[in-house]
Amino acid sequence: MSFTVESVTAQEEACRLHSFDSNVAWEIGNIIRANAQQKFTRPVVIYIAHANSTQLLFFATSGPGTLPDNMHWVKRKEAVVLRWGCSTMRMRLTLQTKAKTLQEVYEMGDPSIYAVHGGGFPVKVKGVEGVVGVIVVSGLPQEDDHCVIVDGIQEYLARNP
């Protein structure tokens, strides 16, 4: 798939949920986990949390072999979604169109806090302003981390129209 700022923005809009709570997080997390197990041999970490408190709602790996470094990536991707309210893939593409880094645009000195690599996605609810949660996948190439989240949300929405 070819990614553009516009196509990823459209994905984010199409992935708005009707509601979001621990049951929804559990179902989406399990869909993502099952899809990751079916499509990839590399293990991933799946992390879903509330935006207002970063209360953890779902955490799992797709199999053995993840590393502590995966959690470092999770927290850095989560930080981008929570600060700017968009997916890490969209932020990455936005910066690429400007030919700038996050540090240059936002005058940051410490790149270890944020990661503009695909795999962080905002949870938004129809009729609710802002981000209500965050979904992060870490362990695959960034395009796959992003797509496994989008596919999981779309599958959840198809099951729960």
mmCIF file of C-alpha atoms in Angstrom:
data_model
loop_
_atom_site.group_PDB
_atom_site.id
_atom_site.type_symbol
_atom_site.label_atom_id
_atom_site.label_comp_id
_atom_site.label_asym_id
_atom_site.label_seq_id
_atom_site.Cartn_x
_atom_site.Cartn_y
_atom_site.Cartn_z
ATOM 1 C CA MET A 1 0.000 0.000 0.000
ATOM 2 C CA SER A 2 1.135 3.497 -0.795
ATOM 3 C CA PHE A 3 0.817 5.907 2.095
ATOM 4 C CA THR A 4 0.078 9.618 1.789
ATOM 5 C CA VAL A 5 -0.928 12.155 4.409
ATOM 6 C CA GLU A 6 -4.377 12.218 2.820
ATOM 7 C CA SER A 7 -4.826 8.426 2.720
ATOM 8 C CA VAL A 8 -3.752 7.986 6.337
ATOM 9 C CA THR A 9 -5.971 10.876 7.451
ATOM 10 C CA ALA A 10 -8.874 9.146 5.668
ATOM 11 C CA GLN A 11 -8.028 5.883 7.477
ATOM 12 C CA GLU A 12 -8.095 7.670 10.821
ATOM 13 C CA GLU A 13 -11.499 9.161 10.027
ATOM 14 C CA ALA A 14 -12.892 5.816 8.783
ATOM 15 C CA CYS A 15 -11.707 4.109 11.972
ATOM 16 C CA ARG A 16 -13.814 6.214 14.355
ATOM 17 C CA LEU A 17 -15.593 3.981 16.826
ATOM 18 C CA HIS A 18 -19.183 4.192 18.098
ATOM 19 C CA SER A 19 -17.901 3.858 21.683
ATOM 20 C CA PHE A 20 -14.731 2.937 23.547
ATOM 21 C CA ASP A 21 -14.306 1.086 26.827
ATOM 22 C CA SER A 22 -12.350 -1.866 28.183
ATOM 23 C CA ASN A 23 -14.594 -4.355 26.358
ATOM 24 C CA VAL A 24 -14.027 -2.638 23.010
ATOM 25 C CA ALA A 25 -10.278 -2.478 23.694
ATOM 26 C CA TRP A 26 -10.250 -6.179 24.549
ATOM 27 C CA GLU A 27 -12.068 -7.119 21.342
ATOM 28 C CA ILE A 28 -9.926 -4.930 19.093
ATOM 29 C CA GLY A 29 -6.746 -6.112 20.818
ATOM 30 C CA ASN A 30 -7.671 -9.739 20.285
ATOM 31 C CA ILE A 31 -8.495 -9.116 16.619
ATOM 32 C CA ILE A 32 -5.121 -7.418 16.113
ATOM 33 C CA ARG A 33 -3.347 -10.252 17.936
ATOM 34 C CA ALA A 34 -5.055 -12.962 15.853
ATOM 35 C CA ASN A 35 -4.333 -11.090 12.614
ATOM 36 C CA ALA A 36 -0.685 -10.585 13.556
ATOM 37 C CA GLN A 37 -0.352 -14.295 14.346
ATOM 38 C CA GLN A 38 -1.883 -15.262 10.998
ATOM 39 C CA LYS A 39 -0.015 -12.775 8.800
ATOM 40 C CA PHE A 40 3.444 -12.493 10.345
ATOM 41 C CA THR A 41 6.080 -14.794 11.770
ATOM 42 C CA ARG A 42 7.717 -12.010 13.811
ATOM 43 C CA PRO A 43 6.129 -11.368 17.201
ATOM 44 C CA VAL A 44 4.610 -8.028 18.071
ATOM 45 C CA VAL A 45 3.530 -6.179 21.188
ATOM 46 C CA ILE A 46 -0.060 -4.895 21.163
ATOM 47 C CA TYR A 47 -0.863 -2.069 23.590
ATOM 48 C CA ILE A 48 -4.174 -0.244 24.051
ATOM 49 C CA ALA A 49 -4.707 2.485 26.660
ATOM 50 C CA HIS A 50 -7.028 5.353 27.587
ATOM 51 C CA ALA A 51 -5.767 8.734 26.454
ATOM 52 C CA ASN A 52 -6.723 10.690 29.561
ATOM 53 C CA SER A 53 -4.801 8.576 32.031
ATOM 54 C CA THR A 54 -2.859 6.096 29.918
ATOM 55 C CA GLN A 55 -4.764 3.442 31.876
ATOM 56 C CA LEU A 56 -3.779 0.164 30.242
ATOM 57 C CA LEU A 57 -6.778 -1.670 28.773
ATOM 58 C CA PHE A 58 -5.085 -4.367 26.676
ATOM 59 C CA PHE A 59 -1.550 -5.688 26.472
ATOM 60 C CA ALA A 60 -0.350 -8.829 24.730
ATOM 61 C CA THR A 61 2.281 -10.226 22.465
ATOM 62 C CA SER A 62 1.470 -12.238 19.376
ATOM 63 C CA GLY A 63 4.033 -14.836 20.412
ATOM 64 C CA PRO A 64 7.392 -15.396 22.055
ATOM 65 C CA GLY A 65 10.399 -13.363 21.041
ATOM 66 C CA THR A 66 9.534 -9.735 21.749
ATOM 67 C CA LEU A 67 12.172 -7.649 23.483
ATOM 68 C CA PRO A 68 12.177 -4.953 26.163
ATOM 69 C CA ASP A 69 13.008 -2.545 23.330
ATOM 70 C CA ASN A 70 9.499 -3.094 21.922
ATOM 71 C CA MET A 71 8.020 -1.426 25.001
ATOM 72 C CA HIS A 72 10.375 1.527 24.546
ATOM 73 C CA TRP A 73 9.003 1.919 21.009
ATOM 74 C CA VAL A 74 5.426 1.585 22.314
ATOM 75 C CA LYS A 75 5.845 4.450 24.765
ATOM 76 C CA ARG A 76 7.518 6.686 22.153
ATOM 77 C CA LYS A 77 4.769 6.033 19.591
ATOM 78 C CA GLU A 78 2.096 6.548 22.251
ATOM 79 C CA ALA A 79 3.629 9.931 23.113
ATOM 80 C CA VAL A 80 3.248 11.133 19.500
ATOM 81 C CA VAL A 81 -0.400 10.068 19.297
ATOM 82 C CA LEU A 82 -1.260 11.678 22.626
ATOM 83 C CA ARG A 83 0.572 14.943 21.935
ATOM 84 C CA TRP A 84 -0.521 15.552 18.338
ATOM 85 C CA GLY A 85 -3.757 13.532 18.138
ATOM 86 C CA CYS A 86 -2.863 11.677 14.967
ATOM 87 C CA SER A 87 -1.254 8.418 13.956
ATOM 88 C CA THR A 88 2.494 8.135 13.994
ATOM 89 C CA MET A 89 2.356 7.254 10.294
ATOM 90 C CA ARG A 90 0.549 10.511 9.498
ATOM 91 C CA MET A 91 3.045 12.502 11.558
ATOM 92 C CA ARG A 92 5.917 10.763 9.757
ATOM 93 C CA LEU A 93 4.445 11.521 6.317
ATOM 94 C CA THR A 94 3.683 15.127 7.284
ATOM 95 C CA LEU A 95 7.295 15.646 8.319
ATOM 96 C CA GLN A 96 8.570 13.944 5.159
ATOM 97 C CA THR A 97 6.566 16.362 2.980
ATOM 98 C CA LYS A 98 8.312 19.219 4.794
ATOM 99 C CA ALA A 99 11.698 17.453 4.588
ATOM 100 C CA LYS A 100 12.082 18.127 8.320
ATOM 101 C CA THR A 101 12.517 16.100 11.464
ATOM 102 C CA LEU A 102 10.288 16.245 14.518
ATOM 103 C CA GLN A 103 13.128 17.902 16.403
ATOM 104 C CA GLU A 104 13.483 20.627 13.752
ATOM 105 C CA VAL A 105 9.765 21.445 13.476
ATOM 106 C CA TYR A 106 8.985 21.349 17.190
ATOM 107 C CA GLU A 107 12.409 22.453 18.495
ATOM 108 C CA MET A 108 12.938 19.383 20.619
ATOM 109 C CA GLY A 109 16.271 18.330 21.965
ATOM 110 C CA ASP A 110 15.530 14.760 23.050
ATOM 111 C CA PRO A 111 14.445 12.376 20.272
ATOM 112 C CA SER A 112 14.124 9.474 22.726
ATOM 113 C CA ILE A 113 10.698 10.682 23.887
ATOM 114 C CA TYR A 114 8.880 10.493 20.538
ATOM 115 C CA ALA A 115 8.960 8.061 17.614
ATOM 116 C CA VAL A 116 7.452 9.013 14.282
ATOM 117 C CA HIS A 117 7.373 5.455 12.978
ATOM 118 C CA GLY A 118 4.142 3.778 11.922
ATOM 119 C CA GLY A 119 2.364 1.739 14.567
ATOM 120 C CA GLY A 120 0.757 4.323 16.840
ATOM 121 C CA PHE A 121 -2.909 5.057 16.178
ATOM 122 C CA PRO A 122 -5.472 7.344 17.842
ATOM 123 C CA VAL A 123 -8.745 5.934 19.117
ATOM 124 C CA LYS A 124 -11.496 8.401 18.294
ATOM 125 C CA VAL A 125 -15.228 8.094 18.904
ATOM 126 C CA LYS A 126 -17.965 9.558 16.718
ATOM 127 C CA GLY A 127 -19.409 12.669 18.354
ATOM 128 C CA VAL A 128 -16.530 13.012 20.819
ATOM 129 C CA GLU A 129 -13.853 15.633 20.330
ATOM 130 C CA GLY A 130 -10.236 14.532 20.504
ATOM 131 C CA VAL A 131 -8.441 11.293 21.174
ATOM 132 C CA VAL A 132 -9.968 8.934 23.752
ATOM 133 C CA GLY A 133 -7.378 6.174 23.504
ATOM 134 C CA VAL A 134 -4.293 4.931 21.755
ATOM 135 C CA ILE A 135 -3.402 1.659 20.055
ATOM 136 C CA VAL A 136 0.241 0.796 19.476
ATOM 137 C CA VAL A 137 1.836 -2.166 17.739
ATOM 138 C CA SER A 138 5.590 -2.715 17.796
ATOM 139 C CA GLY A 139 7.740 -5.400 16.254
ATOM 140 C CA LEU A 140 7.154 -5.293 12.497
ATOM 141 C CA PRO A 141 8.266 -2.893 9.787
ATOM 142 C CA GLN A 142 6.446 0.371 10.456
ATOM 143 C CA GLU A 143 4.057 0.008 7.518
ATOM 144 C CA ASP A 144 2.932 -3.387 8.828
ATOM 145 C CA ASP A 145 2.638 -2.102 12.412
ATOM 146 C CA HIS A 146 0.300 0.584 11.066
ATOM 147 C CA CYS A 147 -1.724 -1.693 8.777
ATOM 148 C CA VAL A 148 -2.342 -4.401 11.375
ATOM 149 C CA ILE A 149 -3.968 -1.750 13.590
ATOM 150 C CA VAL A 150 -6.106 -0.291 10.797
ATOM 151 C CA ASP A 151 -7.158 -3.767 9.632
ATOM 152 C CA GLY A 152 -8.050 -4.707 13.211
ATOM 153 C CA ILE A 153 -10.211 -1.636 13.753
ATOM 154 C CA GLN A 154 -11.924 -2.101 10.393
ATOM 155 C CA GLU A 155 -12.645 -5.731 11.227
ATOM 156 C CA TYR A 156 -14.066 -4.701 14.606
ATOM 157 C CA LEU A 157 -16.292 -2.084 12.939
ATOM 158 C CA ALA A 158 -17.517 -4.637 10.385
ATOM 159 C CA ARG A 159 -18.501 -6.980 13.230
ATOM 160 C CA ASN A 160 -20.151 -4.144 15.203
ATOM 161 C CA PRO A 161 -21.884 -1.833 12.681
#
